[in-house]
Amino acid sequence: ETGVTQTPRHLVMGMTNKKSLKCEQHLGHNAMYWYKQSAKKPLELMFVYSLEERVENNSVPSRFSPECPNSSHLFLHLHTLQPEDSALYLCASSQAWTGLANVLTFGAGSRLTVL
Amino acid sequence: DQQVKQNSPSLSVQEGRISILNCDYTNSMFDYFLWYKKYPAEGPTFLISISSIKDKNEDGRFTVFLNKSAKHLSLHIVPSQPGDSAVYFCAAILNSYSGGGADGLTFGKGTHLIIQP
């Protein structure tokens, strides 16, 4: 496989469930990201990992918990979510700190619905 | 407060004509700008970028213009084709030359471009 792969593509969960989103990149990048895309809102950066260490958390509620076990894999653990957390969650990767080459490669996203 | 604004949620253009997508920004420290294109059920893909030291960058049918004094950039697609129908996101980076990483990307809300046959 090439690029950035996200699973599952669609997820429906209740507010008391625990689930995880998975992201895998095959590009040799060393930075990975979670973005949230809600209807009629800009893409919102949630978490950044560079060289497997978290470098940014944009004030995301603790019900979202990221995990980056290695430079190719990124998880987003979900616990006691709210209906307003329903959104498209996009994973991305890039070469960290490469100046003008700072373009992201995105996965297709995981569409989450919280009932 | 939004630092990158795409004020047109949607734009409809006839096939073969020029599509012009606009983007405004408020932070004068942004020095690198990108456009991403997104089809339904797919992630955004990088389309074209421009550095603040330039005022134009061209790649085939796609040209991005940057007006720093007006804090405005635009994406021109000529001629527009049905496959160009997608959501286009404008994004900006702070201090890219000093090592600003992609974590510094700020996105607009996107403009849905519809190319009519």
mmCIF file with all atom_site columns, N, CA and C in Angstrom, chain B residues 47-115:
data_model
loop_
_atom_site.group_PDB
_atom_site.id
_atom_site.type_symbol
_atom_site.label_atom_id
_atom_site.label_alt_id
_atom_site.label_comp_id
_atom_site.label_asym_id
_atom_site.label_entity_id
_atom_site.label_seq_id
_atom_site.pdbx_PDB_ins_code
_atom_site.Cartn_x
_atom_site.Cartn_y
_atom_site.Cartn_z
_atom_site.occupancy
_atom_site.B_iso_or_equiv
_atom_site.pdbx_formal_charge
_atom_site.auth_seq_id
_atom_site.auth_comp_id
_atom_site.auth_asym_id
_atom_site.auth_atom_id
_atom_site.pdbx_PDB_model_num
ATOM 1   N N  . LEU B 1 47  ? -2.333  20.702 -4.171  1.00 0.00 ? 47  LEU B N  1
ATOM 2   C CA . LEU B 1 47  ? -2.525  21.119 -5.558  1.00 0.00 ? 47  LEU B CA 1
ATOM 3   C C  . LEU B 1 47  ? -1.399  22.040 -6.030  1.00 0.00 ? 47  LEU B C  1
ATOM 4   N N  . ILE B 1 48  ? -1.204  23.142 -5.338  1.00 0.00 ? 48  ILE B N  1
ATOM 5   C CA . ILE B 1 48  ? -0.213  24.129 -5.759  1.00 0.00 ? 48  ILE B CA 1
ATOM 6   C C  . ILE B 1 48  ? 0.115   25.014 -4.565  1.00 0.00 ? 48  ILE B C  1
ATOM 7   N N  . SER B 1 49  ? 1.308   25.587 -4.572  1.00 0.00 ? 49  SER B N  1
ATOM 8   C CA . SER B 1 49  ? 1.698   26.456 -3.469  1.00 0.00 ? 49  SER B CA 1
ATOM 9   C C  . SER B 1 49  ? 2.410   27.686 -4.002  1.00 0.00 ? 49  SER B C  1
ATOM 10  N N  . ILE B 1 50  ? 2.601   28.664 -3.116  1.00 0.00 ? 50  ILE B N  1
ATOM 11  C CA . ILE B 1 50  ? 3.326   29.873 -3.486  1.00 0.00 ? 50  ILE B CA 1
ATOM 12  C C  . ILE B 1 50  ? 4.011   30.438 -2.253  1.00 0.00 ? 50  ILE B C  1
ATOM 13  N N  . SER B 1 51  ? 5.226   30.882 -2.448  1.00 0.00 ? 51  SER B N  1
ATOM 14  C CA . SER B 1 51  ? 5.972   31.537 -1.388  1.00 0.00 ? 51  SER B CA 1
ATOM 15  C C  . SER B 1 51  ? 5.678   33.028 -1.413  1.00 0.00 ? 51  SER B C  1
ATOM 16  N N  . SER B 1 52  ? 5.830   33.663 -0.267  1.00 0.00 ? 52  SER B N  1
ATOM 17  C CA . SER B 1 52  ? 5.535   35.097 -0.189  1.00 0.00 ? 52  SER B CA 1
ATOM 18  C C  . SER B 1 52  ? 6.536   35.956 -0.964  1.00 0.00 ? 52  SER B C  1
ATOM 19  N N  . ILE B 1 53  ? 7.629   35.360 -1.412  1.00 0.00 ? 53  ILE B N  1
ATOM 20  C CA . ILE B 1 53  ? 8.586   36.144 -2.204  1.00 0.00 ? 53  ILE B CA 1
ATOM 21  C C  . ILE B 1 53  ? 8.170   36.200 -3.679  1.00 0.00 ? 53  ILE B C  1
ATOM 22  N N  . LYS B 1 54  ? 7.108   35.472 -4.012  1.00 0.00 ? 54  LYS B N  1
ATOM 23  C CA . LYS B 1 54  ? 6.606   35.485 -5.387  1.00 0.00 ? 54  LYS B CA 1
ATOM 24  C C  . LYS B 1 54  ? 5.206   36.078 -5.412  1.00 0.00 ? 54  LYS B C  1
ATOM 25  N N  . ASP B 1 55  ? 4.765   36.468 -6.590  1.00 0.00 ? 55  ASP B N  1
ATOM 26  C CA . ASP B 1 55  ? 3.376   36.897 -6.705  1.00 0.00 ? 55  ASP B CA 1
ATOM 27  C C  . ASP B 1 55  ? 2.568   36.008 -7.656  1.00 0.00 ? 55  ASP B C  1
ATOM 28  N N  . LYS B 1 56  ? 3.236   35.021 -8.227  1.00 0.00 ? 56  LYS B N  1
ATOM 29  C CA . LYS B 1 56  ? 2.537   34.126 -9.154  1.00 0.00 ? 56  LYS B CA 1
ATOM 30  C C  . LYS B 1 56  ? 3.269   32.797 -9.228  1.00 0.00 ? 56  LYS B C  1
ATOM 31  N N  . ASN B 1 57  ? 2.495   31.726 -9.273  1.00 0.00 ? 57  ASN B N  1
ATOM 32  C CA . ASN B 1 57  ? 3.067   30.411 -9.521  1.00 0.00 ? 57  ASN B CA 1
ATOM 33  C C  . ASN B 1 57  ? 2.099   29.637 -10.398 1.00 0.00 ? 57  ASN B C  1
ATOM 34  N N  . GLU B 1 58  ? 2.649   29.023 -11.424 1.00 0.00 ? 58  GLU B N  1
ATOM 35  C CA . GLU B 1 58  ? 1.807   28.370 -12.432 1.00 0.00 ? 58  GLU B CA 1
ATOM 36  C C  . GLU B 1 58  ? 2.168   26.901 -12.562 1.00 0.00 ? 58  GLU B C  1
ATOM 37  N N  . ASP B 1 59  ? 1.154   26.064 -12.697 1.00 0.00 ? 59  ASP B N  1
ATOM 38  C CA . ASP B 1 59  ? 1.376   24.637 -12.902 1.00 0.00 ? 59  ASP B CA 1
ATOM 39  C C  . ASP B 1 59  ? 0.267   24.116 -13.801 1.00 0.00 ? 59  ASP B C  1
ATOM 40  N N  . GLY B 1 60  ? 0.562   24.072 -15.082 1.00 0.00 ? 60  GLY B N  1
ATOM 41  C CA . GLY B 1 60  ? -0.446  23.609 -16.036 1.00 0.00 ? 60  GLY B CA 1
ATOM 42  C C  . GLY B 1 60  ? -1.645  24.532 -16.082 1.00 0.00 ? 60  GLY B C  1
ATOM 43  N N  . ARG B 1 61  ? -2.816  23.982 -15.829 1.00 0.00 ? 61  ARG B N  1
ATOM 44  C CA . ARG B 1 61  ? -4.038  24.789 -15.863 1.00 0.00 ? 61  ARG B CA 1
ATOM 45  C C  . ARG B 1 61  ? -4.247  25.618 -14.598 1.00 0.00 ? 61  ARG B C  1
ATOM 46  N N  . PHE B 1 62  ? -3.408  25.403 -13.609 1.00 0.00 ? 62  PHE B N  1
ATOM 47  C CA . PHE B 1 62  ? -3.590  26.044 -12.305 1.00 0.00 ? 62  PHE B CA 1
ATOM 48  C C  . PHE B 1 62  ? -2.558  27.143 -12.088 1.00 0.00 ? 62  PHE B C  1
ATOM 49  N N  . THR B 1 63  ? -3.050  28.310 -11.706 1.00 0.00 ? 63  THR B N  1
ATOM 50  C CA . THR B 1 63  ? -2.169  29.432 -11.375 1.00 0.00 ? 63  THR B CA 1
ATOM 51  C C  . THR B 1 63  ? -2.631  30.040 -10.058 1.00 0.00 ? 63  THR B C  1
ATOM 52  N N  . VAL B 1 64  ? -1.676  30.278 -9.174  1.00 0.00 ? 64  VAL B N  1
ATOM 53  C CA . VAL B 1 64  ? -2.002  30.958 -7.924  1.00 0.00 ? 64  VAL B CA 1
ATOM 54  C C  . VAL B 1 64  ? -1.353  32.335 -7.952  1.00 0.00 ? 64  VAL B C  1
ATOM 55  N N  . PHE B 1 65  ? -2.135  33.328 -7.588  1.00 0.00 ? 65  PHE B N  1
ATOM 56  C CA . PHE B 1 65  ? -1.669  34.710 -7.519  1.00 0.00 ? 65  PHE B CA 1
ATOM 57  C C  . PHE B 1 65  ? -1.687  35.161 -6.062  1.00 0.00 ? 65  PHE B C  1
ATOM 58  N N  . LEU B 1 66  ? -0.650  35.876 -5.676  1.00 0.00 ? 66  LEU B N  1
ATOM 59  C CA . LEU B 1 66  ? -0.559  36.382 -4.310  1.00 0.00 ? 66  LEU B CA 1
ATOM 60  C C  . LEU B 1 66  ? -0.421  37.896 -4.323  1.00 0.00 ? 66  LEU B C  1
ATOM 61  N N  . ASN B 1 67  ? -1.290  38.561 -3.601  1.00 0.00 ? 67  ASN B N  1
ATOM 62  C CA . ASN B 1 67  ? -1.225  40.011 -3.433  1.00 0.00 ? 67  ASN B CA 1
ATOM 63  C C  . ASN B 1 67  ? -0.989  40.286 -1.949  1.00 0.00 ? 67  ASN B C  1
ATOM 64  N N  . LYS B 1 68  ? 0.287   40.489 -1.597  1.00 0.00 ? 68  LYS B N  1
ATOM 65  C CA . LYS B 1 68  ? 0.639   40.610 -0.178  1.00 0.00 ? 68  LYS B CA 1
ATOM 66  C C  . LYS B 1 68  ? 0.060   41.864 0.450   1.00 0.00 ? 68  LYS B C  1
ATOM 67  N N  . SER B 1 69  ? 0.018   42.938 -0.300  1.00 0.00 ? 69  SER B N  1
ATOM 68  C CA . SER B 1 69  ? -0.481  44.183 0.277   1.00 0.00 ? 69  SER B CA 1
ATOM 69  C C  . SER B 1 69  ? -1.957  44.064 0.624   1.00 0.00 ? 69  SER B C  1
ATOM 70  N N  . ALA B 1 70  ? -2.688  43.295 -0.190  1.00 0.00 ? 70  ALA B N  1
ATOM 71  C CA . ALA B 1 70  ? -4.116  43.099 0.073   1.00 0.00 ? 70  ALA B CA 1
ATOM 72  C C  . ALA B 1 70  ? -4.373  41.871 0.935   1.00 0.00 ? 70  ALA B C  1
ATOM 73  N N  . LYS B 1 71  ? -3.324  41.133 1.250   1.00 0.00 ? 71  LYS B N  1
ATOM 74  C CA . LYS B 1 71  ? -3.446  39.861 1.989   1.00 0.00 ? 71  LYS B CA 1
ATOM 75  C C  . LYS B 1 71  ? -4.493  38.971 1.308   1.00 0.00 ? 71  LYS B C  1
ATOM 76  N N  . HIS B 1 72  ? -4.281  38.772 0.040   1.00 0.00 ? 72  HIS B N  1
ATOM 77  C CA . HIS B 1 72  ? -5.250  38.050 -0.784  1.00 0.00 ? 72  HIS B CA 1
ATOM 78  C C  . HIS B 1 72  ? -4.520  37.129 -1.742  1.00 0.00 ? 72  HIS B C  1
ATOM 79  N N  . LEU B 1 73  ? -5.049  35.921 -1.875  1.00 0.00 ? 73  LEU B N  1
ATOM 80  C CA . LEU B 1 73  ? -4.553  35.057 -2.936  1.00 0.00 ? 73  LEU B CA 1
ATOM 81  C C  . LEU B 1 73  ? -5.725  34.438 -3.677  1.00 0.00 ? 73  LEU B C  1
ATOM 82  N N  . SER B 1 74  ? -5.445  34.047 -4.893  1.00 0.00 ? 74  SER B N  1
ATOM 83  C CA . SER B 1 74  ? -6.498  33.457 -5.708  1.00 0.00 ? 74  SER B CA 1
ATOM 84  C C  . SER B 1 74  ? -5.931  32.297 -6.512  1.00 0.00 ? 74  SER B C  1
ATOM 85  N N  . LEU B 1 75  ? -6.788  31.358 -6.786  1.00 0.00 ? 75  LEU B N  1
ATOM 86  C CA . LEU B 1 75  ? -6.449  30.198 -7.604  1.00 0.00 ? 75  LEU B CA 1
ATOM 87  C C  . LEU B 1 75  ? -7.266  30.291 -8.889  1.00 0.00 ? 75  LEU B C  1
ATOM 88  N N  . HIS B 1 76  ? -6.565  30.289 -10.021 1.00 0.00 ? 76  HIS B N  1
ATOM 89  C CA . HIS B 1 76  ? -7.217  30.335 -11.312 1.00 0.00 ? 76  HIS B CA 1
ATOM 90  C C  . HIS B 1 76  ? -7.092  28.973 -11.987 1.00 0.00 ? 76  HIS B C  1
ATOM 91  N N  . ILE B 1 77  ? -8.185  28.473 -12.508 1.00 0.00 ? 77  ILE B N  1
ATOM 92  C CA . ILE B 1 77  ? -8.176  27.209 -13.230 1.00 0.00 ? 77  ILE B CA 1
ATOM 93  C C  . ILE B 1 77  ? -8.690  27.487 -14.645 1.00 0.00 ? 77  ILE B C  1
ATOM 94  N N  . VAL B 1 78  ? -7.806  27.275 -15.627 1.00 0.00 ? 78  VAL B N  1
ATOM 95  C CA . VAL B 1 78  ? -8.173  27.565 -17.016 1.00 0.00 ? 78  VAL B CA 1
ATOM 96  C C  . VAL B 1 78  ? -7.635  26.477 -17.956 1.00 0.00 ? 78  VAL B C  1
ATOM 97  N N  . PRO B 1 79  ? -8.467  25.864 -18.777 1.00 0.00 ? 79  PRO B N  1
ATOM 98  C CA . PRO B 1 79  ? -9.928  25.921 -18.739 1.00 0.00 ? 79  PRO B CA 1
ATOM 99  C C  . PRO B 1 79  ? -10.464 24.965 -17.680 1.00 0.00 ? 79  PRO B C  1
ATOM 100 N N  . SER B 1 80  ? -11.619 25.251 -17.145 1.00 0.00 ? 80  SER B N  1
ATOM 101 C CA . SER B 1 80  ? -12.215 24.391 -16.123 1.00 0.00 ? 80  SER B CA 1
ATOM 102 C C  . SER B 1 80  ? -12.745 23.113 -16.768 1.00 0.00 ? 80  SER B C  1
ATOM 103 N N  . GLN B 1 81  ? -12.534 22.010 -16.061 1.00 0.00 ? 81  GLN B N  1
ATOM 104 C CA . GLN B 1 81  ? -12.972 20.705 -16.558 1.00 0.00 ? 81  GLN B CA 1
ATOM 105 C C  . GLN B 1 81  ? -13.881 20.042 -15.510 1.00 0.00 ? 81  GLN B C  1
ATOM 106 N N  . PRO B 1 82  ? -14.728 19.114 -15.947 1.00 0.00 ? 82  PRO B N  1
ATOM 107 C CA . PRO B 1 82  ? -15.640 18.458 -14.989 1.00 0.00 ? 82  PRO B CA 1
ATOM 108 C C  . PRO B 1 82  ? -14.914 17.832 -13.804 1.00 0.00 ? 82  PRO B C  1
ATOM 109 N N  . GLY B 1 83  ? -13.724 17.296 -14.040 1.00 0.00 ? 83  GLY B N  1
ATOM 110 C CA . GLY B 1 83  ? -12.957 16.676 -12.961 1.00 0.00 ? 83  GLY B CA 1
ATOM 111 C C  . GLY B 1 83  ? -12.446 17.665 -11.940 1.00 0.00 ? 83  GLY B C  1
ATOM 112 N N  . ASP B 1 84  ? -12.589 18.949 -12.215 1.00 0.00 ? 84  ASP B N  1
ATOM 113 C CA . ASP B 1 84  ? -12.162 19.969 -11.245 1.00 0.00 ? 84  ASP B CA 1
ATOM 114 C C  . ASP B 1 84  ? -13.218 20.193 -10.164 1.00 0.00 ? 84  ASP B C  1
ATOM 115 N N  . SER B 1 85  ? -14.396 19.629 -10.346 1.00 0.00 ? 85  SER B N  1
ATOM 116 C CA . SER B 1 85  ? -15.451 19.765 -9.340  1.00 0.00 ? 85  SER B CA 1
ATOM 117 C C  . SER B 1 85  ? -14.993 19.107 -8.034  1.00 0.00 ? 85  SER B C  1
ATOM 118 N N  . ALA B 1 86  ? -14.844 19.913 -7.000  1.00 0.00 ? 86  ALA B N  1
ATOM 119 C CA . ALA B 1 86  ? -14.295 19.444 -5.727  1.00 0.00 ? 86  ALA B CA 1
ATOM 120 C C  . ALA B 1 86  ? -14.378 20.596 -4.731  1.00 0.00 ? 86  ALA B C  1
ATOM 121 N N  . VAL B 1 87  ? -13.975 20.321 -3.503  1.00 0.00 ? 87  VAL B N  1
ATOM 122 C CA . VAL B 1 87  ? -13.827 21.398 -2.512  1.00 0.00 ? 87  VAL B CA 1
ATOM 123 C C  . VAL B 1 87  ? -12.366 21.815 -2.500  1.00 0.00 ? 87  VAL B C  1
ATOM 124 N N  . TYR B 1 88  ? -12.125 23.106 -2.562  1.00 0.00 ? 88  TYR B N  1
ATOM 125 C CA . TYR B 1 88  ? -10.760 23.638 -2.581  1.00 0.00 ? 88  TYR B CA 1
ATOM 126 C C  . TYR B 1 88  ? -10.492 24.378 -1.270  1.00 0.00 ? 88  TYR B C  1
ATOM 127 N N  . PHE B 1 89  ? -9.419  23.966 -0.592  1.00 0.00 ? 89  PHE B N  1
ATOM 128 C CA . PHE B 1 89  ? -9.027  24.594 0.668   1.00 0.00 ? 89  PHE B CA 1
ATOM 129 C C  . PHE B 1 89  ? -7.783  25.437 0.448   1.00 0.00 ? 89  PHE B C  1
ATOM 130 N N  . CYS B 1 90  ? -7.837  26.637 0.958   1.00 0.00 ? 90  CYS B N  1
ATOM 131 C CA . CYS B 1 90  ? -6.678  27.514 1.017   1.00 0.00 ? 90  CYS B CA 1
ATOM 132 C C  . CYS B 1 90  ? -6.015  27.297 2.382   1.00 0.00 ? 90  CYS B C  1
ATOM 133 N N  . ALA B 1 91  ? -4.688  27.322 2.422   1.00 0.00 ? 91  ALA B N  1
ATOM 134 C CA . ALA B 1 91  ? -3.982  27.145 3.692   1.00 0.00 ? 91  ALA B CA 1
ATOM 135 C C  . ALA B 1 91  ? -2.752  28.036 3.712   1.00 0.00 ? 91  ALA B C  1
ATOM 136 N N  . ALA B 1 92  ? -2.336  28.416 4.895   1.00 0.00 ? 92  ALA B N  1
ATOM 137 C CA . ALA B 1 92  ? -1.190  29.301 5.042   1.00 0.00 ? 92  ALA B CA 1
ATOM 138 C C  . ALA B 1 92  ? -0.295  28.811 6.167   1.00 0.00 ? 92  ALA B C  1
ATOM 139 N N  . ILE B 1 93  ? 0.999   29.081 6.019   1.00 0.00 ? 93  ILE B N  1
ATOM 140 C CA . ILE B 1 93  ? 1.993   28.677 7.032   1.00 0.00 ? 93  ILE B CA 1
ATOM 141 C C  . ILE B 1 93  ? 2.706   29.911 7.557   1.00 0.00 ? 93  ILE B C  1
ATOM 142 N N  . LEU B 1 94  ? 2.932   29.894 8.879   1.00 0.00 ? 94  LEU B N  1
ATOM 143 C CA . LEU B 1 94  ? 3.691   30.957 9.524   1.00 0.00 ? 94  LEU B CA 1
ATOM 144 C C  . LEU B 1 94  ? 5.175   30.618 9.510   1.00 0.00 ? 94  LEU B C  1
ATOM 145 N N  . ASN B 1 95  ? 5.979   31.578 9.140   1.00 0.00 ? 95  ASN B N  1
ATOM 146 C CA . ASN B 1 95  ? 7.428   31.455 9.333   1.00 0.00 ? 95  ASN B CA 1
ATOM 147 C C  . ASN B 1 95  ? 8.013   30.173 8.758   1.00 0.00 ? 95  ASN B C  1
ATOM 148 N N  . SER B 1 96  ? 7.644   29.860 7.529   1.00 0.00 ? 96  SER B N  1
ATOM 149 C CA . SER B 1 96  ? 8.103   28.604 6.934   1.00 0.00 ? 96  SER B CA 1
ATOM 150 C C  . SER B 1 96  ? 9.612   28.578 6.777   1.00 0.00 ? 96  SER B C  1
ATOM 151 N N  . TYR B 1 97  ? 10.246  29.743 6.579   1.00 0.00 ? 97  TYR B N  1
ATOM 152 C CA . TYR B 1 97  ? 11.680  29.772 6.338   1.00 0.00 ? 97  TYR B CA 1
ATOM 153 C C  . TYR B 1 97  ? 12.482  29.486 7.596   1.00 0.00 ? 97  TYR B C  1
ATOM 154 N N  . SER B 1 98  ? 11.865  29.754 8.747   1.00 0.00 ? 98  SER B N  1
ATOM 155 C CA . SER B 1 98  ? 12.593  29.502 9.994   1.00 0.00 ? 98  SER B CA 1
ATOM 156 C C  . SER B 1 98  ? 12.270  28.121 10.544  1.00 0.00 ? 98  SER B C  1
ATOM 157 N N  . GLY B 1 99  ? 11.775  27.273 9.680   1.00 0.00 ? 99  GLY B N  1
ATOM 158 C CA . GLY B 1 99  ? 11.530  25.895 10.089  1.00 0.00 ? 99  GLY B CA 1
ATOM 159 C C  . GLY B 1 99  ? 10.115  25.633 10.531  1.00 0.00 ? 99  GLY B C  1
ATOM 160 N N  . GLY B 1 100 ? 9.213   26.552 10.258  1.00 0.00 ? 100 GLY B N  1
ATOM 161 C CA . GLY B 1 100 ? 7.821   26.310 10.620  1.00 0.00 ? 100 GLY B CA 1
ATOM 162 C C  . GLY B 1 100 ? 7.320   25.049 9.956   1.00 0.00 ? 100 GLY B C  1
ATOM 163 N N  . GLY B 1 101 ? 6.891   24.127 10.714  1.00 0.00 ? 101 GLY B N  1
ATOM 164 C CA . GLY B 1 101 ? 6.455   22.854 10.166  1.00 0.00 ? 101 GLY B CA 1
ATOM 165 C C  . GLY B 1 101 ? 5.013   22.897 9.733   1.00 0.00 ? 101 GLY B C  1
ATOM 166 N N  . ALA B 1 102 ? 4.559   21.772 9.203   1.00 0.00 ? 102 ALA B N  1
ATOM 167 C CA . ALA B 1 102 ? 3.180   21.676 8.723   1.00 0.00 ? 102 ALA B CA 1
ATOM 168 C C  . ALA B 1 102 ? 2.197   21.804 9.869   1.00 0.00 ? 102 ALA B C  1
ATOM 169 N N  . ASP B 1 103 ? 2.670   21.714 11.125  1.00 0.00 ? 103 ASP B N  1
ATOM 170 C CA . ASP B 1 103 ? 1.763   21.940 12.238  1.00 0.00 ? 103 ASP B CA 1
ATOM 171 C C  . ASP B 1 103 ? 1.347   23.390 12.303  1.00 0.00 ? 103 ASP B C  1
ATOM 172 N N  . GLY B 1 104 ? 2.048   24.246 11.551  1.00 0.00 ? 104 GLY B N  1
ATOM 173 C CA . GLY B 1 104 ? 1.675   25.653 11.518  1.00 0.00 ? 104 GLY B CA 1
ATOM 174 C C  . GLY B 1 104 ? 0.686   25.988 10.425  1.00 0.00 ? 104 GLY B C  1
ATOM 175 N N  . LEU B 1 105 ? 0.157   24.993 9.728   1.00 0.00 ? 105 LEU B N  1
ATOM 176 C CA . LEU B 1 105 ? -0.810  25.228 8.667   1.00 0.00 ? 105 LEU B CA 1
ATOM 177 C C  . LEU B 1 105 ? -2.132  25.697 9.236   1.00 0.00 ? 105 LEU B C  1
ATOM 178 N N  . THR B 1 106 ? -2.667  26.770 8.663   1.00 0.00 ? 106 THR B N  1
ATOM 179 C CA . THR B 1 106 ? -3.999  27.246 9.010   1.00 0.00 ? 106 THR B CA 1
ATOM 180 C C  . THR B 1 106 ? -4.858  27.168 7.761   1.00 0.00 ? 106 THR B C  1
ATOM 181 N N  . PHE B 1 107 ? -5.996  26.502 7.875   1.00 0.00 ? 107 PHE B N  1
ATOM 182 C CA . PHE B 1 107 ? -6.864  26.264 6.723   1.00 0.00 ? 107 PHE B CA 1
ATOM 183 C C  . PHE B 1 107 ? -8.054  27.209 6.716   1.00 0.00 ? 107 PHE B C  1
ATOM 184 N N  . GLY B 1 108 ? -8.553  27.476 5.502   1.00 0.00 ? 108 GLY B N  1
ATOM 185 C CA . GLY B 1 108 ? -9.846  28.116 5.349   1.00 0.00 ? 108 GLY B CA 1
ATOM 186 C C  . GLY B 1 108 ? -10.947 27.062 5.370   1.00 0.00 ? 108 GLY B C  1
ATOM 187 N N  . LYS B 1 109 ? -12.198 27.505 5.262   1.00 0.00 ? 109 LYS B N  1
ATOM 188 C CA . LYS B 1 109 ? -13.345 26.591 5.341   1.00 0.00 ? 109 LYS B CA 1
ATOM 189 C C  . LYS B 1 109 ? -13.558 25.818 4.050   1.00 0.00 ? 109 LYS B C  1
ATOM 190 N N  . GLY B 1 110 ? -12.972 26.295 2.974   1.00 0.00 ? 110 GLY B N  1
ATOM 191 C CA . GLY B 1 110 ? -13.132 25.602 1.700   1.00 0.00 ? 110 GLY B CA 1
ATOM 192 C C  . GLY B 1 110 ? -14.191 26.243 0.813   1.00 0.00 ? 110 GLY B C  1
ATOM 193 N N  . THR B 1 111 ? -14.015 26.075 -0.484  1.00 0.00 ? 111 THR B N  1
ATOM 194 C CA . THR B 1 111 ? -14.987 26.506 -1.485  1.00 0.00 ? 111 THR B CA 1
ATOM 195 C C  . THR B 1 111 ? -15.323 25.315 -2.354  1.00 0.00 ? 111 THR B C  1
ATOM 196 N N  . HIS B 1 112 ? -16.612 25.041 -2.477  1.00 0.00 ? 112 HIS B N  1
ATOM 197 C CA . HIS B 1 112 ? -17.056 23.922 -3.310  1.00 0.00 ? 112 HIS B CA 1
ATOM 198 C C  . HIS B 1 112 ? -17.219 24.413 -4.747  1.00 0.00 ? 112 HIS B C  1
ATOM 199 N N  . LEU B 1 113 ? -16.335 23.953 -5.618  1.00 0.00 ? 113 LEU B N  1
ATOM 200 C CA . LEU B 1 113 ? -16.379 24.332 -7.030  1.00 0.00 ? 113 LEU B CA 1
ATOM 201 C C  . LEU B 1 113 ? -17.186 23.303 -7.807  1.00 0.00 ? 113 LEU B C  1
ATOM 202 N N  . ILE B 1 114 ? -18.159 23.788 -8.552  1.00 0.00 ? 114 ILE B N  1
ATOM 203 C CA . ILE B 1 114 ? -18.993 22.916 -9.380  1.00 0.00 ? 114 ILE B CA 1
ATOM 204 C C  . ILE B 1 114 ? -18.816 23.326 -10.828 1.00 0.00 ? 114 ILE B C  1
ATOM 205 N N  . ILE B 1 115 ? -18.334 22.408 -11.650 1.00 0.00 ? 115 ILE B N  1
ATOM 206 C CA . ILE B 1 115 ? -18.144 22.685 -13.060 1.00 0.00 ? 115 ILE B CA 1
ATOM 207 C C  . ILE B 1 115 ? -19.343 22.122 -13.822 1.00 0.00 ? 115 ILE B C  1
#
